[in-house]
Structures are given as structure tokens and as C-alpha cells.
Tab-separated table of C-alpha atoms in Angstrom:
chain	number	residue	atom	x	y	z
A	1	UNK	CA	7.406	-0.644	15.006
A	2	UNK	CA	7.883	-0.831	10.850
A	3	UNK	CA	5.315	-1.107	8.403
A	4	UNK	CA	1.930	-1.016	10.553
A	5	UNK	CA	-0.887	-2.005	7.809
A	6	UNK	CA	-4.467	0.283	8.453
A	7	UNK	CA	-7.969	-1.326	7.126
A	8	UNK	CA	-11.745	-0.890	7.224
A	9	UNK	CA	-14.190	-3.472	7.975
A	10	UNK	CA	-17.369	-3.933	8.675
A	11	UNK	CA	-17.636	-0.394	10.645
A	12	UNK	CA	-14.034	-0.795	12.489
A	13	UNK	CA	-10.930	0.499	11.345
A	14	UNK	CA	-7.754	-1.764	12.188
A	15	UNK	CA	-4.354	-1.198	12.486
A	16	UNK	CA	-2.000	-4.441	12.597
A	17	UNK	CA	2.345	-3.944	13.707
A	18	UNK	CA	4.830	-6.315	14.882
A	19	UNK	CA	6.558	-4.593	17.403
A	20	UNK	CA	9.869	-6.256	16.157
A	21	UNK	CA	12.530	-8.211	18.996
A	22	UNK	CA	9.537	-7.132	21.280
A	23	UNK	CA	7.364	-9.676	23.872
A	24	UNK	CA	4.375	-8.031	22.270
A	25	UNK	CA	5.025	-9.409	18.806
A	26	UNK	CA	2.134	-8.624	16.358
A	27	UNK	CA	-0.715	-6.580	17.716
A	28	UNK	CA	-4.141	-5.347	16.082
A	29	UNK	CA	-5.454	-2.351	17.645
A	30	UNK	CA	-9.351	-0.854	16.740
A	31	UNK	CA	-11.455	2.009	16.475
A	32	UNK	CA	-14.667	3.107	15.501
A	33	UNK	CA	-13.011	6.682	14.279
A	34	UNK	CA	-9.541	6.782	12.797
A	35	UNK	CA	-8.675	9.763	14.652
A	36	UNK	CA	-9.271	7.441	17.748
A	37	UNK	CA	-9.848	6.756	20.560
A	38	UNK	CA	-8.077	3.301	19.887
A	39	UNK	CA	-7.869	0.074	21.741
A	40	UNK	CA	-5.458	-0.693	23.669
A	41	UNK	CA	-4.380	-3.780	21.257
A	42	UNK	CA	-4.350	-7.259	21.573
A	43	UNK	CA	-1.480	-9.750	20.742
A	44	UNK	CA	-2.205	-12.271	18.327
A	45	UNK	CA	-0.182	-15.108	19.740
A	46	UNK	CA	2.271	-17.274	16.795
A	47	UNK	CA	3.007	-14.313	14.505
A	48	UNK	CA	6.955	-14.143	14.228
A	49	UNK	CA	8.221	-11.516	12.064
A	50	UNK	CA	7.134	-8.046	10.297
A	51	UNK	CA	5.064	-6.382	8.366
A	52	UNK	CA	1.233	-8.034	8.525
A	53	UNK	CA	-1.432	-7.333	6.482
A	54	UNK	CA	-4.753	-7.927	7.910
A	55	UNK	CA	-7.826	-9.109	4.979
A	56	UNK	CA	-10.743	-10.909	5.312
A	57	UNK	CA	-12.277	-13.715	2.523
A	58	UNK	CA	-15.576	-13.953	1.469
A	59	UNK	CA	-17.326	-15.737	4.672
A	60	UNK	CA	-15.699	-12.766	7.080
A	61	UNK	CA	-12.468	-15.288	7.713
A	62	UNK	CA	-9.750	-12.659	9.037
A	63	UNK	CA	-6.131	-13.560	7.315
A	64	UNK	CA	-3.022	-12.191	8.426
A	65	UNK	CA	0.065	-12.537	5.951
A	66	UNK	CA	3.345	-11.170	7.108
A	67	UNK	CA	7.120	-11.673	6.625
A	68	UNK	CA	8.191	-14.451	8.501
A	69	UNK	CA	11.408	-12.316	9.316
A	70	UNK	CA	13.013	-13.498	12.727
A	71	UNK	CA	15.368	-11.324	14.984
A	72	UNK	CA	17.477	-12.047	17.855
A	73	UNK	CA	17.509	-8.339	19.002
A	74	UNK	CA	19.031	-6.233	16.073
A	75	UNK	CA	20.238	-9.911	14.305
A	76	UNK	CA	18.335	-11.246	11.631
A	77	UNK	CA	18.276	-15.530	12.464
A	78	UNK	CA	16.306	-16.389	9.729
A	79	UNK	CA	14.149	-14.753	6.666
A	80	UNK	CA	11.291	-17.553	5.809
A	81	UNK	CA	9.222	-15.336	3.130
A	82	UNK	CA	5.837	-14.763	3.264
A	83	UNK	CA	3.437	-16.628	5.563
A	84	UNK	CA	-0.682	-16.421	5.931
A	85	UNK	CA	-3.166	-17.962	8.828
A	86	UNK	CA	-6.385	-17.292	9.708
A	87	UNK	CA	-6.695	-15.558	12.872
A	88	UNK	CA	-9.114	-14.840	15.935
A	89	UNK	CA	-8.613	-11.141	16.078
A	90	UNK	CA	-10.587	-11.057	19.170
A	91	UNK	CA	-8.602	-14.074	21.355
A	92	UNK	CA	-5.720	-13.052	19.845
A	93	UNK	CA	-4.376	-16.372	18.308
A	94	UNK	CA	-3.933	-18.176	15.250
A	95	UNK	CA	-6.115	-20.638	14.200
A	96	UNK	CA	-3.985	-22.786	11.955
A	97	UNK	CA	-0.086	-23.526	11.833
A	98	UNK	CA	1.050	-20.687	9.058
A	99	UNK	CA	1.168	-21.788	5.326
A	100	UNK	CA	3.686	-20.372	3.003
A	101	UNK	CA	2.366	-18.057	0.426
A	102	UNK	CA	4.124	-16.223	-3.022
A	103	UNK	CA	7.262	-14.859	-1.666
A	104	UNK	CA	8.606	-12.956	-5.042
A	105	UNK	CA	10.479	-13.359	-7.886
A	106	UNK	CA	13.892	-14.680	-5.750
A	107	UNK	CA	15.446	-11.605	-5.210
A	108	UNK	CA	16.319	-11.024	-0.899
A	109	UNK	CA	13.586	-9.912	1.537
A	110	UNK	CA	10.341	-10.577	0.682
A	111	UNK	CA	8.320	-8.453	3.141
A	112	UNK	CA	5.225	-5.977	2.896
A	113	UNK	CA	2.541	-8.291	1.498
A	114	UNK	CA	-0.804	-7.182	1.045
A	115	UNK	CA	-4.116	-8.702	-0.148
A	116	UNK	CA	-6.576	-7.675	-2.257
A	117	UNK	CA	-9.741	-8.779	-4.326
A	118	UNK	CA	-10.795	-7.674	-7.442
A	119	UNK	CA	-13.038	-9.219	-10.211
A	120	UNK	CA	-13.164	-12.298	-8.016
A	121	UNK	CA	-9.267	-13.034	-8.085
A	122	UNK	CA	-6.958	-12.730	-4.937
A	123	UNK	CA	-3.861	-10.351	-5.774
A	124	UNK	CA	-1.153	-10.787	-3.253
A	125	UNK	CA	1.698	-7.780	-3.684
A	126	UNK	CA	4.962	-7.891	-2.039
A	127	UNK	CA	8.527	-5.809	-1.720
A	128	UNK	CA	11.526	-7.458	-2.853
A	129	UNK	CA	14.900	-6.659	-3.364
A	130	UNK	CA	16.077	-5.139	0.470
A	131	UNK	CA	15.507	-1.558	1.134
A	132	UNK	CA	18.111	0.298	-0.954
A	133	UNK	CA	18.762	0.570	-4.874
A	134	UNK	CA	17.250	-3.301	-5.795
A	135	UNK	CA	13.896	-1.845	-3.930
A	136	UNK	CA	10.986	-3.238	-6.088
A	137	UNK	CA	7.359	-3.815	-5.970
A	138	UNK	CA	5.710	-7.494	-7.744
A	139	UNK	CA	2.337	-8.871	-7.292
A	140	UNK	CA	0.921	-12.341	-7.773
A	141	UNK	CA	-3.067	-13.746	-8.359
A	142	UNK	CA	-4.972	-16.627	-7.607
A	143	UNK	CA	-8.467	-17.598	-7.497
A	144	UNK	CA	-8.465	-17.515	-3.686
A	145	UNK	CA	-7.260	-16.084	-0.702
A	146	UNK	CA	-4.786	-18.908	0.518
A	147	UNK	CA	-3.471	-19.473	-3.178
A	148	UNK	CA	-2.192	-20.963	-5.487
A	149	UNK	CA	-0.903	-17.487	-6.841
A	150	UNK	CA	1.343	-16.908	-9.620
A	151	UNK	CA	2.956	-13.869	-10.347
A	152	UNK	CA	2.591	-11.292	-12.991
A	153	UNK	CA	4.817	-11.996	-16.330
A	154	UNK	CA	6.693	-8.589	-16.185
A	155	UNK	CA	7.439	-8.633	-12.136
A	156	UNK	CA	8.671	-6.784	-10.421
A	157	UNK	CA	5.970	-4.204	-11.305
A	158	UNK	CA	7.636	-1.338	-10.277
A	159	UNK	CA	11.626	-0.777	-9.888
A	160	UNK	CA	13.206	2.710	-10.450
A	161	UNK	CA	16.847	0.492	-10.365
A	162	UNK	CA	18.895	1.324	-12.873
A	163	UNK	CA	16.605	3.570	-15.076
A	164	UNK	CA	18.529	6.797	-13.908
A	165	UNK	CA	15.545	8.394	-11.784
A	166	UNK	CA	16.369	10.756	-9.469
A	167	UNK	CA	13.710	8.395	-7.470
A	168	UNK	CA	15.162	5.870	-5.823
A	169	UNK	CA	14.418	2.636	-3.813
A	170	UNK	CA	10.804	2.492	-4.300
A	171	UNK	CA	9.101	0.092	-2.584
A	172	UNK	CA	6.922	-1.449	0.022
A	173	UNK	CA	3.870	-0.316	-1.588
A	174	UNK	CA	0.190	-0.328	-0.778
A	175	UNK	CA	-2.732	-0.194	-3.683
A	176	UNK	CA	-5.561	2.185	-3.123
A	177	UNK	CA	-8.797	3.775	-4.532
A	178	UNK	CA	-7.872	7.416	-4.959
A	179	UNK	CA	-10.447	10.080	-4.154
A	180	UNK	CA	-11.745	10.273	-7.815
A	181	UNK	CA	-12.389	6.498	-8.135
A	182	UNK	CA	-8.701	5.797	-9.567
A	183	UNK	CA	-6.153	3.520	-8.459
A	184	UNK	CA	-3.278	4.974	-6.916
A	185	UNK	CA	-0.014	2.773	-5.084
A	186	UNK	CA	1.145	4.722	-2.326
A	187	UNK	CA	5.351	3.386	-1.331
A	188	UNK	CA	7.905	4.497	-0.059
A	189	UNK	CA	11.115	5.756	-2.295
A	190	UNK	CA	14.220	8.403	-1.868
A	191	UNK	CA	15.208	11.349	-3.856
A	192	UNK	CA	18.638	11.854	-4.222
A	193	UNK	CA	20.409	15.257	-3.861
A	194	UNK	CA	23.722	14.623	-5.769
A	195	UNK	CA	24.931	10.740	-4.923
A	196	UNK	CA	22.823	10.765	-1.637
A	197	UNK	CA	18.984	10.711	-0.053
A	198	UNK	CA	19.183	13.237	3.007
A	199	UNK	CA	15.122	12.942	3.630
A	200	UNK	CA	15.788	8.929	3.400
A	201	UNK	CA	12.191	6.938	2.996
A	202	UNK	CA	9.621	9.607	1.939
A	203	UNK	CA	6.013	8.892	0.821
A	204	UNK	CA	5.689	8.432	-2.605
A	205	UNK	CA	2.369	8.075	-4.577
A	206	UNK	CA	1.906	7.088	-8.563
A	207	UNK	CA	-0.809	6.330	-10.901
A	208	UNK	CA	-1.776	2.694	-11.281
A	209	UNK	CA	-3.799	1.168	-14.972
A	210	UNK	CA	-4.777	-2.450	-15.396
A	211	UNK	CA	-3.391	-4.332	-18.521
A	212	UNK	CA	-4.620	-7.983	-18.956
A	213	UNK	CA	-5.287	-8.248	-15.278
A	214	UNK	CA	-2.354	-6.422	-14.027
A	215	UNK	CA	-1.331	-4.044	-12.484
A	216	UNK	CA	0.470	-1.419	-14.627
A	217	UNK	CA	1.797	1.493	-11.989
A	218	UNK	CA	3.634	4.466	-13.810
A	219	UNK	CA	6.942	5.398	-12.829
A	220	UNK	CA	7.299	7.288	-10.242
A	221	UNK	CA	8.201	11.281	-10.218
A	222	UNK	CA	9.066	14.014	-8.634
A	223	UNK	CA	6.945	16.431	-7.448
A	224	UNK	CA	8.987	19.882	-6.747
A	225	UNK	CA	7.706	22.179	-4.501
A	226	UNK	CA	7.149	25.328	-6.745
A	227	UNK	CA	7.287	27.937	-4.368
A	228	UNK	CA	9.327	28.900	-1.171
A	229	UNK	CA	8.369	27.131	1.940
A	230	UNK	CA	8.029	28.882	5.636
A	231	UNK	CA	7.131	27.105	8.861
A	232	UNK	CA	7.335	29.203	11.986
A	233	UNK	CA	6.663	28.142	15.809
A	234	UNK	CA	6.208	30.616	18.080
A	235	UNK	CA	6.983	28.329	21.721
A	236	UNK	CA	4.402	31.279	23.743
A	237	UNK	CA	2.032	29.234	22.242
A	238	UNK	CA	1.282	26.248	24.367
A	239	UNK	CA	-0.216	24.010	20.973
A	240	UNK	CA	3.184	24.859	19.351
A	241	UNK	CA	4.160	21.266	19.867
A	242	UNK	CA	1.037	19.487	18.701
A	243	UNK	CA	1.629	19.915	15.136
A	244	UNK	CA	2.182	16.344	13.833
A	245	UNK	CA	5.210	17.139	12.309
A	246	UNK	CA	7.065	17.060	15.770
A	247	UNK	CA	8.847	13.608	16.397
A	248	UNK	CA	10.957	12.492	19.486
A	249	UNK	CA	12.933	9.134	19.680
A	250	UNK	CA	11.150	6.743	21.431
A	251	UNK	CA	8.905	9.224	23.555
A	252	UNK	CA	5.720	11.736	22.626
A	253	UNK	CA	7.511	15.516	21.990
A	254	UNK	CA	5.748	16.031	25.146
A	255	UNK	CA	7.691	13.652	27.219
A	256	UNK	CA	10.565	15.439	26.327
A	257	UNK	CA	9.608	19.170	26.001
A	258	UNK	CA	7.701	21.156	27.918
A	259	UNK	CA	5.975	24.816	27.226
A	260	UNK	CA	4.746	26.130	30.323
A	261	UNK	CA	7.448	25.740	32.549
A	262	UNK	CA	8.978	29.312	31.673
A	263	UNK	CA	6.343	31.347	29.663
A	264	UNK	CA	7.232	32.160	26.123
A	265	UNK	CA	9.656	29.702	25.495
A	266	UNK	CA	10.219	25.534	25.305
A	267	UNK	CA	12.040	24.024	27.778
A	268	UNK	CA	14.569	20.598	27.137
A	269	UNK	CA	16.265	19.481	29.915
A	270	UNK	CA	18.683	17.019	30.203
A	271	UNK	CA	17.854	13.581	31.648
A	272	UNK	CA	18.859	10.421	29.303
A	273	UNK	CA	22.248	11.447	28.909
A	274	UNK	CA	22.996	13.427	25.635
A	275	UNK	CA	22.283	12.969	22.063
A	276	UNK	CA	24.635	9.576	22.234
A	277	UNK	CA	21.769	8.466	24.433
A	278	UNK	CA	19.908	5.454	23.333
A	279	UNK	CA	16.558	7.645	24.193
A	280	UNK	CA	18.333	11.312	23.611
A	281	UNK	CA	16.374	14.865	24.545
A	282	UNK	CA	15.396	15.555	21.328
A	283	UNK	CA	12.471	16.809	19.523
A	284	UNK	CA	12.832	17.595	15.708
A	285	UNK	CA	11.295	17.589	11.880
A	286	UNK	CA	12.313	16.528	9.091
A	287	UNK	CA	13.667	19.440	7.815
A	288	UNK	CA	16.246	22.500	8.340
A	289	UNK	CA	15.984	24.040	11.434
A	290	UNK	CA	16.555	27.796	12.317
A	291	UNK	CA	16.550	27.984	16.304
A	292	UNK	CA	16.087	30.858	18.693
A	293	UNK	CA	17.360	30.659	22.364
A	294	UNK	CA	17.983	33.417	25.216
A	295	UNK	CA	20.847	34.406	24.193
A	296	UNK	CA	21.796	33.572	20.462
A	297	UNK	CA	20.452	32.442	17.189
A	298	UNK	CA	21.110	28.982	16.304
A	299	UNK	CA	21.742	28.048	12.679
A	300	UNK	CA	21.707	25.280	10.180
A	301	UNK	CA	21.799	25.801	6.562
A	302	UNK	CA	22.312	23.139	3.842
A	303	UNK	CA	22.871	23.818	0.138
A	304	UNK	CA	22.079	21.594	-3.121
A	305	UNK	CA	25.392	19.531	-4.210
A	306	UNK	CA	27.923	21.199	-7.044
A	307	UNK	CA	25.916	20.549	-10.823
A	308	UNK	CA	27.364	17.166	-12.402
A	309	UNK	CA	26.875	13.706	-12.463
A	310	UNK	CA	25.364	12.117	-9.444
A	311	UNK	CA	28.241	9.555	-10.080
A	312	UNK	CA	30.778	12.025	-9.283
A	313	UNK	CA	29.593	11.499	-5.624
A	314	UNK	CA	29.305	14.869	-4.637
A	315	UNK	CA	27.045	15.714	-1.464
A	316	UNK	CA	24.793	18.247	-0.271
A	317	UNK	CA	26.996	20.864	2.293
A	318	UNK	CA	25.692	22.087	5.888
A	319	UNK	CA	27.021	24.618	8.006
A	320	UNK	CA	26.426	25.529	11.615
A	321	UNK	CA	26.337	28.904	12.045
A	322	UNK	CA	25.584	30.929	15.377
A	323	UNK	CA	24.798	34.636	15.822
A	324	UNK	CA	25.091	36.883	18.794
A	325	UNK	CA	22.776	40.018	20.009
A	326	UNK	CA	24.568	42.308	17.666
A	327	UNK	CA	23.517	39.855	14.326
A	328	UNK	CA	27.731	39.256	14.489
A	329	UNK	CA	27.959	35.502	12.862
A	330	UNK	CA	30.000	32.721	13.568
A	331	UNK	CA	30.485	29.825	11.400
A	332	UNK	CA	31.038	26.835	13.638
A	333	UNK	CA	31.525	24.212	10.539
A	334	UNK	CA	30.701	23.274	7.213
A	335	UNK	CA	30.052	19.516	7.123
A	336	UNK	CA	29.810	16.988	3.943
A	337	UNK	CA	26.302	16.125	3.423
A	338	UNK	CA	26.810	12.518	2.502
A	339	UNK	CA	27.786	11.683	6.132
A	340	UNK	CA	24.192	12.716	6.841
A	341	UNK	CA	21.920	10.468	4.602
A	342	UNK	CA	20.166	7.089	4.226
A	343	UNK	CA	22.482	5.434	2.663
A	344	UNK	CA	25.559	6.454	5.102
A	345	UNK	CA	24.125	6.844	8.372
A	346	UNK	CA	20.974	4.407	8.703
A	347	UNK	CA	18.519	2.886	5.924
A	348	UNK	CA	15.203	3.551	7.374
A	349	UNK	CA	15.180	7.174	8.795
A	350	UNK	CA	16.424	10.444	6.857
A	351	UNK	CA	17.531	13.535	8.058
A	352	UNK	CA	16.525	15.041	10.928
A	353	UNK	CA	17.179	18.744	12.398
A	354	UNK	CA	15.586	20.051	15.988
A	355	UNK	CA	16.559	21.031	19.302
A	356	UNK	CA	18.282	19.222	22.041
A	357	UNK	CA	19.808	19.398	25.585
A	358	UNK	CA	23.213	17.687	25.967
A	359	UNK	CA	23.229	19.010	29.445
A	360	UNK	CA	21.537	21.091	31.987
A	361	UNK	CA	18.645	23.234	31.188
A	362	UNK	CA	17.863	24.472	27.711
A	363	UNK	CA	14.951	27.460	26.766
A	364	UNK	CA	14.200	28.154	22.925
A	365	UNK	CA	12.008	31.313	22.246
A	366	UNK	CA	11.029	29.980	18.779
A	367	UNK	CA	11.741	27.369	15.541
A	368	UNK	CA	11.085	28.690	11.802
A	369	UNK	CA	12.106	26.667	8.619
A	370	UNK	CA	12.832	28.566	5.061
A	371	UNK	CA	13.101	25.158	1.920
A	372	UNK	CA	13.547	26.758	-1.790
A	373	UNK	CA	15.667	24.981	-5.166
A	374	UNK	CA	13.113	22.328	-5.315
A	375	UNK	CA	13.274	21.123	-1.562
């Protein structure tokens, strides 16, 4: 499910996905609390691609705009820009043939429109450019919610390409009241270690001012962590796993790990066939992982690339170390970094370190994380 859109109207609070190459297609779930509990979703029928935004005109109208991207499984057929109807959120249809909206400045993939009004104008604002390093946020206006819009004279609004920031790909960006009344976009973007973006698409957030009608976001920074980070998770705690910082692929953390079998520890067992599996036994965060078993202490530690150029192509180093009862350690192997990052190994996703059982039975006693040097 990419790119679900959350609003607030009228006393609900909405959440609109295409489940992509899936029969359910775009669905809008509701609640009266965000924390839930949340409907069970209904379909709106004749929405065919990704990314919908969900806004409502003046007379209570509900609009949903989306990329009219279409997939045949994992193969893109066609990429149509973006596309708006008015909808019956409640039947879950459309209730007029889609019309084609602003769709960018020409460069690929329009996708990640949202709408907004201000000052009585429509503002319509849209990723361009793909995913990686052409990443780029414009924005178009109107006098209404269906158009005409045209967009802003210095588009793409935002685009880190090419300015040497160690901020990359930013994108796919959503415009917000901050909690002091200020206008914030919140996007996605990477931040390279060396040549590379281990983390991959990380939350980004920047200031936004208004110049002439527009939209003026600064560019957008890093924000190093100043101090030493420590997670720990004792698994004798039964809530160990209900932090949400657990993830599994395709399944709850819960489907796939359980805490009470065997007191004091978390149990993975082996059903889907390995971590080749399309569904593997895996639960993880994104981050370095130091794992306790029975038996042995389980290892990974990753180091910032050698100082120089990012051009030189140098990446980030990991090495998987084990240690015995005694505290004697064995390095297993020191692996190139770049191997392991968005733009190598997938586009969406970053790195991602946790525990796993290839086969049989596996027990871990505990999980702590140590991040310093900015990470």
C-alpha cells in the first residue's frame, strides 16, 4: 500500500490507499479517533492507480485526485498523470468519468497530488521527477477545485538535485499547519552516508513562507542527532513487541513472533521458508541490531564511509560479528555498505536489521541498539 493520504472532516478522520495490482483498488477507511477503532474500508469502485488525495469543495462535494498509474502486477502499462472525480465515499463509486488535472512541469511520474484551499484559490501540489535524484515537489492554483490551474513560475518548488545536499530525493510532499500556526511540508527525502542512502525514504520536514501567492519551502536539512542513542528490549516483557517501531513483511510482528511461548525470551519459528521467502520470518527496525540468543551474542556493526568526496563512491562497512559464553569474538564478514542501500537494493525501503528464523526454532533473550557520528 504506498502513499495512504490522512484528513479531517466534519468530525471523521479519513484515510484513502490504493492497494496497488490489488482487487481492492482504492479504499477510504474512517474513524471518529485517529488512534482507531477504524472501519473496515470501503472500495470506491473506478479509481485505477496510486496515491489519492481525498478534499472536499465548498458545498461538502468529496474529490479524489490520484495518479492514474496502471500496473499489470509489478509492470507499469501505462502512467496517465493526474486525474480528479467526485466521489460517493459512502457507496463507494465515482460519480463522474475522471477529468485530467495539472500533471507537472513534464518531467516522469507525476504522482502524490494533494489539494488545498487558501485565500479562496485551489492549490493542487504534486511529485515529479521518479523517486531517486530528479525527486521534486511543484504546485499549481486555480480559482476552483476542478481547475483550470497553472503552475507556479519557479516550479518545481522544492528539488535538492544537483545543489550538493547531503539530502537527497525529496519529494512526495504534504503541506501542513504546524503546531505554532506555521506552515510546515512534511516529504520524504534520503541522506546519504558516502555515495549511498542506507535508511532509504525517511521523513523529512521544512519550513514553508508564501511569496506572491506561493509557496516558498526552505531547503531542506539535516537534523543530527546530538547525543548517543540506546534502545533496549528486554523479550521477558510480554509488550516488548508493541513498540511501533517493530515491522514484519507483510504480517503484524505478532504473526510472526511470539513472547510467551518460552518465558523470558521471543520465539521465531520457521514456517514461510527462509529469508528468500516472499513473506520471510522476520521482525526488525530500522536500525543496527545487537541480538542476544541462548547461546551466543549476535552482532552487527556498521561504520561511517572513509572522509572524501561522496563521488569517490565509497560506502558505509558492516561486519557480522558473533561472540561465545567466554566474550571470545568471531568476525563472520565485513560487507560493502553500498550493496545495502536504496539506491542498490530497492527504491522505496532502506535498511533494515532484526531477527529471523531460516529454519527450525529460534529463542532471543533480548535486542538493544547503540547509533552515535550523527546517525
Amino acid at each position: 500500500m504506498w502513499a495512504p493520504t490522512i484528513r479531517h472532516y466534519e468530525g471523521l478522520f479519513y484515510v484513502i490507499v490504493c492497494v496497488a495490482a490489488s482487487p481492492r483498488g482504492c479504499v477510504v477507511f474512517t474513524a471518529r479517533d485517529p488512534a482507531g477503532p477504524w472501519s473496515d474500508g470501503v472500495t470506491i469502485d473506478g479509481v485505477i492507480g496510486i496515491d489519492p488525495d481525498l478534499a472536499w469543495d465548498e458545498t461538502g462535494t468529496a474529490y479524489v485526485t490520484y495518479s492514474d498509474l496502471e500496473l499489470d502486477g509489478t509492470l507499469v502499462v501505462a502512467h496517465r498523470g493526474i486525474l480528479q472525480a467526485r466521489a460517493d465515499l459512502v457507496g463507494g463509486r465515482l460519480l463522474e468519468k475522471p477529468r485530467r488535472l495539472w500533471s507537472g512541469t513534464g518531467l516522469v511520474a507525476p504522482d502524490g497530488p494533494h489539494l488545498y484551499r487558501r485565500d479562496g484559490y485551489w492549490y493542487l501540489l504534486i511529485a515529479e521527477g521518479g523517486s531517486g535524484f530528479a525527486h521534486a515537489v511543484s504546485i499549481a492554483c486555480g480559482p476552483g477545485i476542478e481547475g483550470p490551474l497553472v503552475g507556479a513560475p519557479g516550479n518545481p518548488v522544492l528539488s535538492p538535485s544537483g545543489t550538493g545536499s547531503p539530502v537527497g530525493c525529496a519529494g512526495h510532499a504534504d503541506l501542513v499547519r504546524g503546531p505554532h500556526g506555521d506552515d510546515l511540508l512534511v516529504l520524504l527525502a534520503t541522506r546519504k552516508a558516502g555515495s549511498h542512502s542506507p535508511l532509504g525514504r525517511e521523513t523529512f520536514v521544512t519550513g514553508v513562507e508564501w511569496d506572491d501567492g506561493w509557496p516558498k519551502p526552505a531547503p531542506v536539512e539535516l537534523n543530527p542527532r546530538s547525543q548517543p542513542l540506546e534502545e533496549y528490549f528486554d523479550f521477558a516483557d510480554d509488550n516488548a513487541l508493541a513498540d511501533p517501531g517493530w515491522l514484519a513483511v507483510g504480517r503484524t510482528p505478532a504473526e510472526i513472533a511470539s513472547a510467551g511461548e518460552r518465558p523470558g525470551h521471543l520465539t521465531v519459528r520457521a514456517v514461510s521458508g527462509g529469508l528468500g521467502a516472499f513473506r520471510p520470518d522476520f521482525i526488525g527496525r530500522s536500525w543496527t541490531v545487537r541480538v542476544a540468543g541462548d547461546e551466543v551474542l549476535l552482532r552487527i556493526e556498521t561504520d561511517h564511509p572513509p572522509l572524501g568526496p561522496p563521488w569517490t563512491g565509497a560506502g558505509d562497512r558492516i561486519r557480522l560479528i558473533v561472540a561465545d559464553e567466554s566474550g571470545t569474538e568471531t568476525h563472520l564478514a565485513e560487507l560493502d555498505g553500498r550493496f545495502w542501500a536504496a539506491e542498490t537494493a530497492a527504491p522505496f525501503t532502506g535498511r533494515v536489521a532484526g531477527m529471523f528464523a531460516e529454519e527450525g526454532v529460534v529463542r532471543f533473550a533480548h535486542c538493544r541498539y547503540q547509533g552515535e557520528g550523527h546517525s
